[in-house]
Amino acid sequence: MARIDLDLAHSYLPDPQQDADYALLPLQMSFEDGGAYALLGPSGCGKTTMLNIMSGLLAPSRGSVKFDGEDVTQRSPQQRNIAQVFQFPVIYDTMTVADNLAFPLRNRRMPEAQIRKRVGEIAEMLELSGQLNRRAADLAADAKQKISLGRGLVRPDVSAVLFDEPLTVIDPHLKWQLRRKLKQIHHELKLTLIYVTHDQVEALTFADQVMVMTRGQAVQVGSADALFERPQHTFVGHFIGSPGMNFLPARTVGGKLEVAGRTLALPPNLGLPDGELKLGIRPEYVALTTADDTAALPVTVVQALDIGTHVLLTGQCAGSDLKIKARLSPELAAPQRGDTVWLRVLEAHTCFYKNEELIP
Amino acid sequence: MELTLEGISKKVGAQPWLYAMNLAPKRDAVTVLLGATQAGKTSLMRIMAGLDTPTQGSVKVDGKDVTGMPVRERNVAMVYQQFINYPSLRVADNIASPLKLRGEKNIDQRVRALASRLHIETLLDRYPAELSGGQQQRVALARALAKGAPLMLLDEPLVNLDYKLREELREELTQLFAAGDSTVIYATTEPGEALLLGGYTAVMDAGELLQYGPTAEVFHAPQSLRVARAFSDPPMNLLGAAAVTLGVQLNSGPALAISLPPETAKNLTANLTVGVRASALRLQARDGDVALPGVVELAEISGSDTFVHLTTGVGEVVAQLTGVHYFGLGAPLTLHLSPAQVYVFDAQGALLVAPKRPGGP
């Protein structure tokens, strides 16, 4: 196991000129020994490039990769002692489940007695014990993927285990159980695990620290809580949460906030600079209120959709074409289309952004 | 247009794919076909389109029987899971193709208008292969809309896209459908998607049509356990129970004070199933709540919600909590539940009691 330090940039072009030429913009990141991390972002954000650089399938065009302080930038995945699990099962169909799990250990010439013990432990954790003597070919897709996971986790001496969307082939009903297994295994084996996905649930559930990426840039590294409550970048506010954060263009003048043609009183000691900014508030925190609330905007209801667990309100701010979404309790009577309602947008969870970055 | 399916069934060999069903999707609105894979959604859509003929029954369009009429003689637009475009045509020509086929005028202008509604106006000169998945599906949707067909069939059109793209495109689609120009049939496996599309929902399972009605109504009052299972995500918690004097007694669990239908109450019927939606379980108790102590198996975090899986004395349950919550694996946790928010199903799986909802019936 190792601590991994990245200080690098990567372009697939020979002579990159501008930001858009980079698959990964310059970044520094440390993965602590034994941590559970996720790289999260839409397709094309650079997360797979980053994974390939860590595993050694790709050398960065600039900078270095260090394992426990040692420069491994030019080393192969074997030399780095990395285990990988891919989207689709990579196993030997003709071998038994036990031999599949033992394969990475036999390659490393571990004594047979130790191999049996380790294979037994991993099979137990993944609930494969009953199938150890069956041929892998006879198993269903999700059991095969469990073998792949097991092969990734079986070696106790790996620097890190890298997962590339490993639950893609798993039936939705079984996903949570495998997520639970992975968490449990991380807890018990204390391996450094790095998980790449475009699925927010997968990332936030699995990892202690999630790196959110967009356009080759890591815009925030943080816990699920931090990404939800205090997005450091508007992209994080938009990408995490469903629907994402509302962003309203606003202006601060002498302790007051102008938004959608209205002036709202800002709480003191907020210390916002005067000028243009964006107000960010999650639909979960927008609340129905009354006209005398000085932290609220009048909004015309465009749609109030009963989504079962909540009412999802889409409104248009009076006197502007700004749209705002609110997720309201189903226990309140839902407003109707065309109604004017007052929505509170300034409260403890409201964030402010300048040039897409959070104002601390 | 008005589409009516009367006594439709489909067999392939001896194998029934669709059991006899009647369905009259609401005219010029969206009807969601909701069901797991193999539920029969695609088979039904192929019959609606005229790509297949039913083994029995008839398809009517505005009252006229069109059962044997082939697809090219009908006016139907279809969008599939896979992004299907003409690879050798630029985006503009892809969108224009149905208009050209009919020899229409002002094609350029109309292509531009459609492209801008789907935010692909800057891509008109590109070829499909140069586009991302989301952009390709937008082109396919624009072409389907260009057809201006009174019946639009969409078979899981967003399933191959990232979730944020799906969210964005779904919202745009709902706005387009809201114009009420076509009768839209939209197949999905996701209960959440059905709720976000609104409109009407037909729940299907294993070749059967189980229930049809306004989407929120079907969700809030599923007529059977099968509908409740199909129309819940996370799955509705289903707990064994028996009728007792004051309501129902959960098997190896607490009693809930609810008023049952007189027959069930009088006979103290056993073999009942109590259904509890994940969102009806809370961390804080309110007056009259019943406690369900348990142990955390996993907390799944989506950002907006946390889904806590718990082992309790009455079985495994899952709770949906707003926002981000952390729970250690194996940590003790007590959830609370209001008897007024549960469903009760009889031994045959028919709905006996549904929770009352504000503004609802």
XYZ file of C-alpha atoms in Angstrom:
721
model
C 0.000 0.000 0.000
C 1.194 3.448 -0.750
C 0.513 7.117 -0.579
C 0.202 8.492 -4.119
C 1.266 12.033 -5.027
C 0.445 13.537 -8.389
C 1.925 16.764 -9.685
C 1.286 16.734 -13.395
C -0.552 17.736 -16.563
C -1.381 15.760 -19.642
C -2.105 16.523 -23.258
C -2.567 14.012 -26.039
C -1.282 16.697 -28.455
C 2.461 17.141 -29.115
C 2.470 20.899 -28.590
C -0.461 22.063 -26.437
C -1.124 25.800 -26.609
C -4.306 26.531 -24.691
C -6.352 25.022 -21.848
C -8.619 23.167 -24.271
C -5.610 21.224 -25.608
C -5.128 19.492 -22.259
C -6.899 16.306 -21.198
C -5.697 17.125 -17.680
C -4.839 20.660 -16.636
C -1.980 21.060 -14.166
C -2.983 19.547 -10.859
C -1.549 18.478 -7.537
C -3.242 15.782 -5.548
C -2.337 13.377 -2.771
C -4.076 10.085 -2.113
C -3.442 8.988 1.458
C -2.415 5.427 2.193
C -5.521 3.355 2.919
C -8.016 5.989 1.771
C -11.140 5.442 -0.327
C -11.313 7.934 -3.198
C -13.577 8.536 -6.173
C -12.959 10.474 -9.366
C -16.343 11.799 -10.492
C -17.312 13.684 -13.624
C -19.140 13.513 -16.969
C -17.652 11.703 -19.942
C -14.675 13.545 -21.372
C -13.760 15.230 -18.056
C -10.335 13.552 -17.813
C -11.042 10.991 -15.096
C -10.018 7.969 -17.161
C -6.847 9.765 -18.308
C -6.029 10.340 -14.662
C -6.668 6.708 -13.752
C -4.446 5.511 -16.597
C -1.681 7.814 -15.440
C -1.896 6.439 -11.903
C -1.917 2.844 -13.050
C 1.018 3.350 -15.418
C -0.816 2.682 -18.670
C -0.074 6.277 -19.670
C 2.858 8.577 -18.882
C 1.867 12.204 -18.218
C 3.261 14.698 -20.716
C 4.434 16.838 -17.790
C 5.230 16.242 -14.134
C 5.471 13.178 -11.941
C 3.673 10.362 -10.151
C 5.134 9.337 -6.781
C 4.342 6.271 -4.703
C 5.492 6.745 -1.091
C 7.737 9.562 -2.248
C 9.420 7.492 -4.944
C 9.129 8.652 -8.558
C 7.327 5.935 -10.564
C 6.301 8.092 -13.538
C 7.933 5.853 -16.143
C 7.085 2.506 -14.517
C 4.608 -0.056 -15.836
C 1.490 -1.160 -13.914
C 3.297 -4.399 -12.905
C 6.279 -2.485 -11.556
C 3.956 -0.173 -9.656
C 2.153 -3.154 -8.169
C -1.305 -1.855 -9.058
C -4.478 -3.966 -9.227
C -7.273 -2.922 -11.578
C -10.951 -3.790 -11.935
C -12.675 -2.845 -15.176
C -16.300 -2.301 -16.286
C -16.620 -5.828 -17.622
C -15.480 -9.055 -15.960
C -11.887 -10.003 -16.801
C -11.571 -13.610 -15.684
C -10.496 -17.018 -16.958
C -13.680 -18.818 -17.957
C -12.100 -22.278 -17.906
C -10.745 -21.935 -14.358
C -12.698 -22.447 -11.168
C -13.629 -19.450 -9.050
C -10.903 -20.426 -6.545
C -8.204 -20.614 -9.226
C -9.311 -17.283 -10.649
C -8.950 -15.664 -7.235
C -5.622 -17.398 -6.613
C -4.154 -16.420 -9.989
C -2.660 -13.031 -9.025
C -1.121 -14.628 -5.903
C 0.386 -17.614 -7.763
C 1.906 -15.136 -10.223
C 3.620 -13.538 -7.264
C 4.735 -16.975 -5.988
C 2.961 -16.777 -2.680
C 3.148 -20.101 -0.759
C 0.086 -22.321 -1.445
C -0.999 -22.440 2.201
C -1.140 -18.657 2.354
C -2.934 -18.513 -0.977
C -5.652 -20.853 0.272
C -6.133 -18.751 3.364
C -6.312 -15.456 1.484
C -8.619 -16.806 -1.240
C -10.875 -18.157 1.493
C -11.051 -14.748 3.192
C -11.803 -12.831 0.000
C -14.410 -15.387 -1.117
C -16.065 -15.085 2.279
C -16.251 -11.298 2.053
C -17.735 -11.395 -1.442
C -20.079 -14.292 -0.602
C -18.451 -16.531 -3.168
C -17.471 -19.292 -0.710
C -20.182 -21.651 -1.942
C -19.030 -21.337 -5.543
C -15.259 -21.726 -5.127
C -15.114 -25.030 -6.986
C -17.414 -24.038 -9.842
C -16.152 -23.072 -13.250
C -16.331 -19.317 -13.721
C -17.968 -19.794 -17.128
C -21.090 -21.235 -15.476
C -21.811 -18.122 -13.407
C -24.066 -15.110 -14.054
C -22.642 -11.726 -15.072
C -22.797 -10.264 -11.578
C -21.050 -13.261 -10.006
C -18.332 -12.990 -12.665
C -17.859 -9.339 -11.837
C -17.566 -10.309 -8.165
C -14.680 -12.573 -9.162
C -13.075 -9.611 -10.947
C -13.476 -7.541 -7.787
C -12.005 -10.404 -5.771
C -8.998 -10.675 -8.080
C -8.419 -6.961 -7.654
C -8.609 -7.175 -3.882
C -6.850 -10.474 -3.243
C -3.245 -9.285 -3.124
C -2.466 -7.861 0.318
C 0.662 -6.046 -0.906
C -0.757 -3.880 -3.742
C 0.041 -0.180 -3.839
C -3.562 0.586 -4.726
C -6.645 -0.925 -6.323
C -8.132 1.083 -9.192
C -11.764 0.606 -10.207
C -13.131 1.830 -13.541
C -16.963 1.908 -13.288
C -16.968 -1.641 -11.878
C -20.712 -1.903 -11.250
C -21.854 -1.116 -14.811
C -22.915 -4.723 -15.520
C -24.548 -5.277 -12.147
C -28.337 -5.436 -11.987
C -29.712 -2.283 -10.295
C -31.321 -4.355 -7.524
C -27.977 -5.903 -6.586
C -25.922 -2.743 -6.814
C -26.423 -1.590 -3.252
C -25.277 -4.924 -1.906
C -22.021 -4.750 -3.855
C -21.547 -1.130 -2.808
C -21.904 -2.333 0.747
C -19.396 -5.128 0.155
C -16.849 -2.695 -1.244
C -17.238 -0.409 1.745
C -16.949 -3.268 4.154
C -13.885 -4.622 2.396
C -12.234 -1.226 2.461
C -12.905 -1.098 6.162
C -11.401 -4.536 6.757
C -8.483 -4.599 4.308
C -7.430 -0.937 4.590
C -6.302 -0.882 0.956
C -5.948 2.366 -0.993
C -8.957 2.275 -3.310
C -9.554 4.671 -6.208
C -12.869 4.503 -8.010
C -13.747 6.196 -11.299
C -17.387 6.859 -12.157
C -19.823 9.324 -13.704
C -22.487 8.242 -11.206
C -22.801 10.513 -8.199
C -24.411 7.864 -5.978
C -21.597 5.445 -6.674
C -18.935 8.046 -5.905
C -20.535 9.624 -2.839
C -21.480 6.270 -1.301
C -18.129 4.611 -1.809
C -15.546 7.285 -1.172
C -14.427 9.281 1.848
C -13.035 11.888 -0.544
C -14.493 12.619 -3.972
C -12.609 14.526 -6.662
C -15.083 16.247 -8.993
C -13.693 16.834 -12.461
C -14.802 18.802 -15.479
C -12.916 19.666 -18.665
C -9.605 18.309 -17.463
C -9.779 20.195 -14.187
C -10.280 18.950 -10.651
C -12.701 21.563 -9.295
C -13.144 20.185 -5.778
C -11.900 17.384 -3.575
C -14.083 16.775 -0.561
C -16.524 14.652 1.393
C -20.087 14.092 0.178
C -21.206 16.559 2.807
C -18.835 19.295 1.648
C -19.736 18.801 -2.024
C -23.416 19.108 -1.207
C -23.333 21.898 1.378
C -20.428 24.026 0.187
C -19.680 23.464 -3.505
C -16.372 25.203 -4.230
C -17.285 25.699 -7.886
C -20.596 26.241 -9.682
C -19.966 23.025 -11.641
C -20.022 21.020 -8.395
C -23.259 22.725 -7.353
C -24.762 21.821 -10.696
C -23.404 18.275 -10.959
C -24.081 17.046 -7.418
C -27.728 16.887 -6.433
C -30.789 16.294 -8.544
C -31.855 18.820 -9.654
C -28.612 20.741 -9.113
C -28.113 24.043 -7.312
C -29.979 27.174 -8.439
C -27.686 29.999 -9.543
C -29.075 33.527 -9.701
C -26.991 36.416 -11.053
C -26.847 39.120 -8.384
C -25.068 42.301 -7.371
C -23.934 43.524 -3.987
C -24.095 47.223 -3.185
C -23.312 48.500 0.314
C -24.463 45.432 2.235
C -27.545 44.874 0.083
C -28.120 42.248 -2.558
C -29.843 43.009 -5.841
C -31.303 39.930 -7.468
C -34.007 39.570 -10.106
C -34.846 43.271 -9.829
C -35.325 43.210 -6.059
C -33.163 44.328 -3.195
C -32.696 41.892 -0.341
C -31.113 42.627 3.027
C -27.918 40.613 3.505
C -27.152 39.269 6.943
C -24.313 41.254 8.579
C -20.738 39.827 8.761
C -21.118 38.040 5.445
C -18.250 40.181 4.156
C -19.176 39.957 0.477
C -17.240 42.278 -1.850
C -19.297 44.832 -3.810
C -20.019 43.887 -7.417
C -21.387 41.161 -9.646
C -21.717 37.635 -8.271
C -23.955 34.599 -8.327
C -26.215 33.466 -5.540
C -26.328 29.673 -5.195
C -29.019 27.787 -3.302
C -30.020 24.161 -3.512
C -33.662 23.311 -4.345
C -33.771 21.392 -1.043
C -33.161 24.632 0.905
C -35.507 26.961 -0.981
C -38.552 27.406 1.249
C -42.050 28.782 0.768
C -42.570 31.924 2.800
C -44.655 35.100 2.866
C -44.397 38.530 1.221
C -43.016 40.189 4.381
C -39.914 37.949 4.332
C -36.980 40.196 3.376
C -34.935 37.208 2.209
C -37.497 36.105 -0.374
C -38.320 36.631 -4.038
C -41.779 36.636 -5.636
C -42.005 33.824 -8.147
C -44.632 32.751 -10.670
C -45.195 29.005 -10.607
C -44.411 27.499 -14.023
C -44.816 23.912 -12.873
C -45.534 22.143 -9.591
C -44.854 18.480 -10.182
C -45.780 15.779 -7.685
C -42.690 13.569 -7.822
C -44.047 11.264 -5.143
C -41.680 12.020 -2.306
C -41.711 15.790 -2.870
C -43.268 18.516 -4.931
C -40.801 19.873 -7.454
C -41.642 23.491 -8.121
C -40.259 25.403 -11.080
C -40.834 29.120 -10.861
C -39.971 32.222 -12.791
C -38.762 35.203 -10.784
C -41.171 38.121 -11.209
C -39.935 40.751 -13.638
C -37.128 38.607 -15.080
C -36.628 35.396 -16.995
C -34.680 33.746 -14.172
C -35.882 30.264 -13.288
C -35.682 28.750 -9.830
C -36.422 25.244 -8.581
C -37.587 24.242 -5.119
C -38.083 20.800 -3.646
C -40.988 21.176 -1.247
C -42.407 18.899 1.397
C -45.309 16.801 0.139
C -47.115 17.570 3.382
C -47.799 21.170 2.375
C -50.559 21.940 -0.091
C -48.783 22.314 -3.437
C -48.990 25.682 -5.222
C -50.693 25.666 -8.616
C -49.362 26.705 -11.999
C -49.723 30.466 -12.411
C -49.779 31.190 -8.660
C -47.409 33.772 -7.277
C -45.457 32.468 -4.298
C -42.626 33.847 -2.178
C -39.492 31.739 -2.042
C -36.753 32.303 0.528
C -33.347 32.292 -1.169
C -31.153 33.780 1.568
C -30.496 31.447 4.481
C -27.653 29.613 6.194
C -27.023 27.314 3.215
C -26.896 30.042 0.575
C -23.504 30.230 -1.195
C -22.031 33.056 -3.284
C -19.814 32.685 -6.333
C -17.505 35.000 -8.217
C -16.053 33.792 -11.547
C -17.665 30.416 -10.796
C -15.608 30.002 -7.592
C -17.099 30.012 -4.095
C -16.541 33.202 -2.103
C -15.293 31.787 1.203
C -54.657 11.911 -32.047
C -56.604 9.251 -30.262
C -54.991 5.836 -29.981
C -57.054 2.924 -28.664
C -55.864 -0.608 -28.048
C -58.697 -3.098 -27.649
C -58.083 -6.619 -26.360
C -54.489 -6.597 -27.620
C -52.403 -9.703 -26.978
C -49.237 -11.081 -28.514
C -47.866 -14.589 -28.660
C -44.549 -15.585 -30.147
C -44.800 -19.296 -30.838
C -46.575 -20.697 -27.805
C -45.027 -18.036 -25.602
C -47.324 -15.190 -24.501
C -45.450 -11.865 -24.696
C -48.453 -9.669 -23.988
C -51.601 -10.739 -22.170
C -54.942 -9.329 -23.339
C -55.123 -5.641 -22.488
C -57.125 -2.505 -23.209
C -55.396 0.847 -23.204
C -56.544 4.255 -24.382
C -53.628 6.625 -23.755
C -54.759 10.157 -22.991
C -55.008 12.107 -26.216
C -52.230 14.673 -26.947
C -50.536 14.024 -23.609
C -47.632 11.862 -22.400
C -48.262 8.289 -21.356
C -45.348 6.572 -19.654
C -45.015 2.806 -20.041
C -43.295 1.848 -16.804
C -41.887 -1.601 -16.150
C -38.722 -3.651 -15.747
C -36.945 -5.110 -18.769
C -39.062 -7.921 -20.287
C -42.279 -6.291 -19.036
C -43.539 -6.012 -22.615
C -43.033 -2.262 -23.199
C -41.190 -2.588 -26.503
C -43.562 -5.296 -27.795
C -46.501 -3.020 -27.063
C -44.854 -0.027 -28.733
C -44.092 -2.059 -31.845
C -47.788 -2.895 -32.084
C -48.740 0.761 -31.581
C -46.329 1.742 -34.357
C -47.507 -0.908 -36.785
C -44.123 -2.669 -36.824
C -45.848 -5.804 -35.478
C -49.418 -7.020 -35.582
C -51.087 -8.260 -32.410
C -52.104 -11.941 -32.179
C -55.529 -10.771 -31.080
C -57.289 -7.457 -30.652
C -57.318 -4.226 -32.610
C -55.485 -0.910 -32.803
C -57.601 2.134 -33.552
C -56.498 5.618 -34.527
C -59.190 8.266 -34.147
C -61.746 5.495 -34.102
C -60.524 3.863 -37.321
C -59.153 0.301 -37.217
C -55.516 0.339 -38.393
C -54.504 -3.087 -37.035
C -52.990 -4.510 -40.218
C -51.719 -1.235 -41.629
C -47.929 -1.189 -42.068
C -45.809 1.445 -40.355
C -44.975 3.414 -43.510
C -48.664 4.097 -44.116
C -49.071 5.460 -40.603
C -47.870 8.789 -39.340
C -45.655 7.777 -36.425
C -42.295 9.085 -35.158
C -40.028 6.803 -33.137
C -36.935 7.365 -31.017
C -34.897 4.444 -29.711
C -32.339 3.820 -26.967
C -29.542 3.729 -29.510
C -28.806 7.028 -31.175
C -29.997 6.414 -34.734
C -29.074 8.995 -37.364
C -28.005 8.902 -41.014
C -24.216 8.721 -40.656
C -23.503 10.160 -44.114
C -25.747 13.197 -43.639
C -24.839 16.356 -41.775
C -26.947 17.235 -38.717
C -29.005 19.763 -40.703
C -29.854 17.172 -43.377
C -30.634 14.557 -40.752
C -33.220 16.858 -39.214
C -34.479 17.974 -42.626
C -34.970 14.460 -43.992
C -38.634 13.970 -43.007
C -39.433 17.483 -44.280
C -37.736 16.861 -47.630
C -39.531 13.552 -47.993
C -42.807 15.410 -47.855
C -41.567 18.188 -50.151
C -42.208 20.902 -47.573
C -41.236 24.569 -47.841
C -39.053 26.758 -45.593
C -37.037 23.706 -44.639
C -33.920 25.654 -43.581
C -35.866 27.890 -41.285
C -37.732 25.008 -39.671
C -34.559 22.970 -39.177
C -32.982 25.956 -37.456
C -35.986 26.439 -35.180
C -36.002 22.785 -34.140
C -32.237 22.732 -33.656
C -32.384 25.754 -31.411
C -35.166 24.191 -29.313
C -32.836 21.244 -28.693
C -29.684 23.404 -28.344
C -27.827 21.927 -31.309
C -27.976 24.970 -33.586
C -24.173 25.282 -33.594
C -23.728 21.682 -34.756
C -25.776 21.786 -37.960
C -22.739 21.377 -40.263
C -21.251 18.390 -38.438
C -21.667 14.684 -39.060
C -23.259 12.476 -36.356
C -19.973 10.650 -35.699
C -18.403 13.955 -34.613
C -20.968 14.432 -31.851
C -21.189 13.203 -28.254
C -23.897 10.712 -27.293
C -26.125 13.421 -25.862
C -25.816 15.513 -29.008
C -26.541 12.530 -31.251
C -29.714 11.761 -29.333
C -30.752 15.413 -29.618
C -30.411 15.117 -33.399
C -32.565 11.961 -33.404
C -35.160 13.757 -31.278
C -35.133 16.824 -33.541
C -35.714 14.595 -36.573
C -38.602 12.856 -34.820
C -40.117 16.234 -33.963
C -39.600 17.486 -37.527
C -41.866 14.715 -38.669
C -44.658 16.438 -36.763
C -46.340 13.060 -36.311
C -49.490 12.962 -34.202
C -48.103 9.861 -32.452
C -44.580 9.831 -30.986
C -43.121 6.677 -29.521
C -39.962 6.940 -27.409
C -38.360 3.718 -26.189
C -36.058 4.542 -23.253
C -34.558 7.448 -25.202
C -32.289 8.678 -22.391
C -31.017 5.414 -20.970
C -27.604 5.580 -22.645
C -26.781 9.087 -21.397
C -25.022 10.360 -18.264
C -27.455 11.234 -15.505
C -26.959 15.024 -15.696
C -27.548 15.009 -19.437
C -30.566 12.820 -18.887
C -31.926 15.331 -16.384
C -31.428 18.228 -18.786
C -32.877 16.495 -21.843
C -35.820 15.080 -19.905
C -36.771 18.561 -18.819
C -36.574 19.882 -22.372
C -38.676 16.970 -23.596
C -41.395 17.586 -21.014
C -41.623 21.184 -22.222
C -41.893 20.049 -25.837
C -44.560 17.470 -24.963
C -46.487 20.055 -22.967
C -47.305 21.838 -26.233
C -49.880 19.049 -26.723
C -49.198 18.568 -30.454
C -48.890 14.790 -30.259
C -49.896 11.770 -28.277
C -46.593 10.673 -26.738
C -45.769 7.188 -25.477
C -42.556 7.019 -23.453
C -41.135 3.729 -22.179
C -38.872 3.661 -19.128
C -37.698 1.251 -16.440
C -37.246 4.074 -13.920
C -40.050 5.091 -11.542
C -38.300 8.421 -10.921
C -38.359 9.213 -14.604
C -42.100 8.485 -14.825
C -42.735 10.918 -11.950
C -40.614 13.634 -13.553
C -42.410 13.264 -16.872
C -45.774 13.603 -15.133
C -48.716 12.952 -17.448
C -50.186 9.459 -17.325
C -48.568 6.152 -16.471
C -49.322 2.578 -17.512
C -47.549 0.108 -15.215
C -46.531 -3.138 -16.913
C -45.115 -6.353 -15.506
C -44.366 -9.680 -17.210
C -46.524 -8.936 -20.244
C -49.480 -7.598 -18.278
C -50.870 -4.100 -18.071
C -51.471 -3.653 -14.343
C -52.770 -0.117 -13.905
C -53.277 3.051 -15.929
C -54.029 6.562 -14.717
C -52.571 10.006 -13.978
C -48.958 9.382 -12.928
C -49.145 10.822 -9.404
C -52.422 9.007 -8.754
C -50.982 5.620 -9.755
C -47.943 6.303 -7.588
C -49.942 7.307 -4.522
C -52.622 4.626 -4.856
C -51.100 1.508 -6.430
C -53.978 -0.967 -6.735
C -51.774 -3.976 -6.066
C -48.493 -5.079 -4.552
C -47.159 -5.668 -8.044
C -47.807 -2.058 -9.006
C -46.305 -0.844 -5.727
C -43.175 -2.884 -6.397
C -42.866 -1.705 -9.978
C -43.549 1.935 -9.116
C -41.107 2.567 -6.277
C -37.416 3.360 -6.183
C -35.960 2.594 -3.716
C -38.322 -0.387 -3.478
C -41.291 0.015 -1.146
C -40.605 -1.716 2.184
C -42.980 -4.658 2.437
C -43.578 -6.099 5.884
C -45.671 -9.112 6.853
C -48.581 -8.306 9.202
C -51.929 -9.470 10.551
C -55.128 -7.599 11.410
C -55.643 -6.983 15.142
C -58.361 -5.182 17.041
C -56.812 -1.725 16.715
C -55.262 -2.055 13.288
C -52.380 -4.205 12.123
C -49.630 -6.051 13.939
C -46.295 -6.311 12.109
C -44.893 -9.843 12.278
C -42.367 -9.851 15.156
C -42.823 -6.089 15.405
C -45.020 -3.317 16.780
C -48.729 -2.747 16.146
C -49.944 0.162 14.012
C -53.253 1.876 14.731
C -55.014 2.161 11.361
C -58.595 1.682 10.318
C -58.959 -1.293 8.023
C -61.888 -2.058 5.740
C -64.682 -3.619 7.905
C -64.362 -7.123 6.384
C -60.638 -7.370 7.072
C -60.975 -5.888 10.541
C -63.867 -8.141 11.533
C -62.155 -11.360 10.432
C -58.797 -10.380 11.936
C -57.265 -11.447 8.621
C -53.693 -12.703 8.729
C -51.278 -12.663 5.763
C -51.499 -8.926 5.193
C -48.622 -6.925 3.768
C -47.829 -3.475 5.098
C -46.089 -1.231 2.551
C -43.941 1.659 3.735
C -42.318 4.028 1.263
C -38.647 4.744 1.974
C -39.510 8.439 2.287
C -42.065 7.708 5.041
C -39.301 6.594 7.445
C -37.819 9.394 9.556
C -34.997 9.965 12.026
C -37.108 12.168 14.330
C -40.199 10.771 15.956
C -43.482 12.652 15.811
C -46.588 12.156 17.921
C -48.131 8.754 17.311
C -45.067 7.383 15.505
C -43.909 3.802 15.859
C -40.197 3.091 16.322
C -38.247 0.576 14.237
C -34.855 -0.009 15.841
C -32.203 -1.641 13.682
C -28.619 -1.816 12.498
C -27.213 0.086 9.505
C -26.145 -2.049 6.561
C -25.195 0.826 4.260
C -25.907 4.499 3.685
C -26.066 5.287 -0.037
C -25.606 8.978 -0.728
C -26.952 10.668 -3.863
C -26.366 14.231 -2.663
C -29.992 15.341 -2.497
C -30.859 12.205 -0.545
C -29.314 9.490 1.586
C -30.725 5.974 1.317
C -30.129 4.032 4.527
C -30.406 0.254 4.399
C -31.229 -1.172 7.798
C -31.748 -4.609 9.306
C -34.605 -4.481 11.800
C -36.734 -6.918 13.753
C -39.367 -6.768 11.001
C -36.886 -7.379 8.180
C -34.658 -5.312 5.926
C -35.872 -1.778 5.303
C -34.602 1.206 3.363
C -35.220 4.818 4.339
C -34.843 7.943 2.200
C -33.527 10.960 4.117
C -33.083 14.431 2.615
C -29.484 15.646 2.250
C -26.211 13.961 3.193
C -26.117 11.757 6.288
C -23.308 9.474 7.425
C -23.869 6.208 9.271
C -21.182 3.664 10.053
C -21.686 0.096 8.832
C -23.213 -1.828 11.714
C -24.185 1.290 13.689
C -27.451 1.105 15.649
C -30.215 3.385 14.328
C -33.895 3.823 15.072
C -36.295 4.958 12.367
C -39.799 6.273 12.956
C -42.932 5.747 11.016
C -46.397 7.202 11.154
C -49.250 4.656 10.903
C -51.104 7.224 8.775
C -48.455 6.854 6.047
C -48.578 3.118 5.408
C -50.241 1.014 2.738
C -51.960 -2.266 3.511
C -52.384 -5.064 0.951
C -54.416 -8.257 1.410
C -53.163 -11.837 0.975
C -53.879 -11.627 -2.785
C -51.889 -8.415 -3.025
C -54.860 -6.080 -3.546
C -54.714 -2.617 -1.978
C -56.815 -2.256 1.200
C -55.536 1.024 2.634
C -53.560 3.901 1.106
C -52.275 6.917 3.030
C -54.267 10.116 2.743
C -52.362 12.942 1.096
C -52.805 16.702 1.224
C -54.969 17.821 -1.657
C -55.504 14.193 -2.628
C -58.677 12.138 -2.578
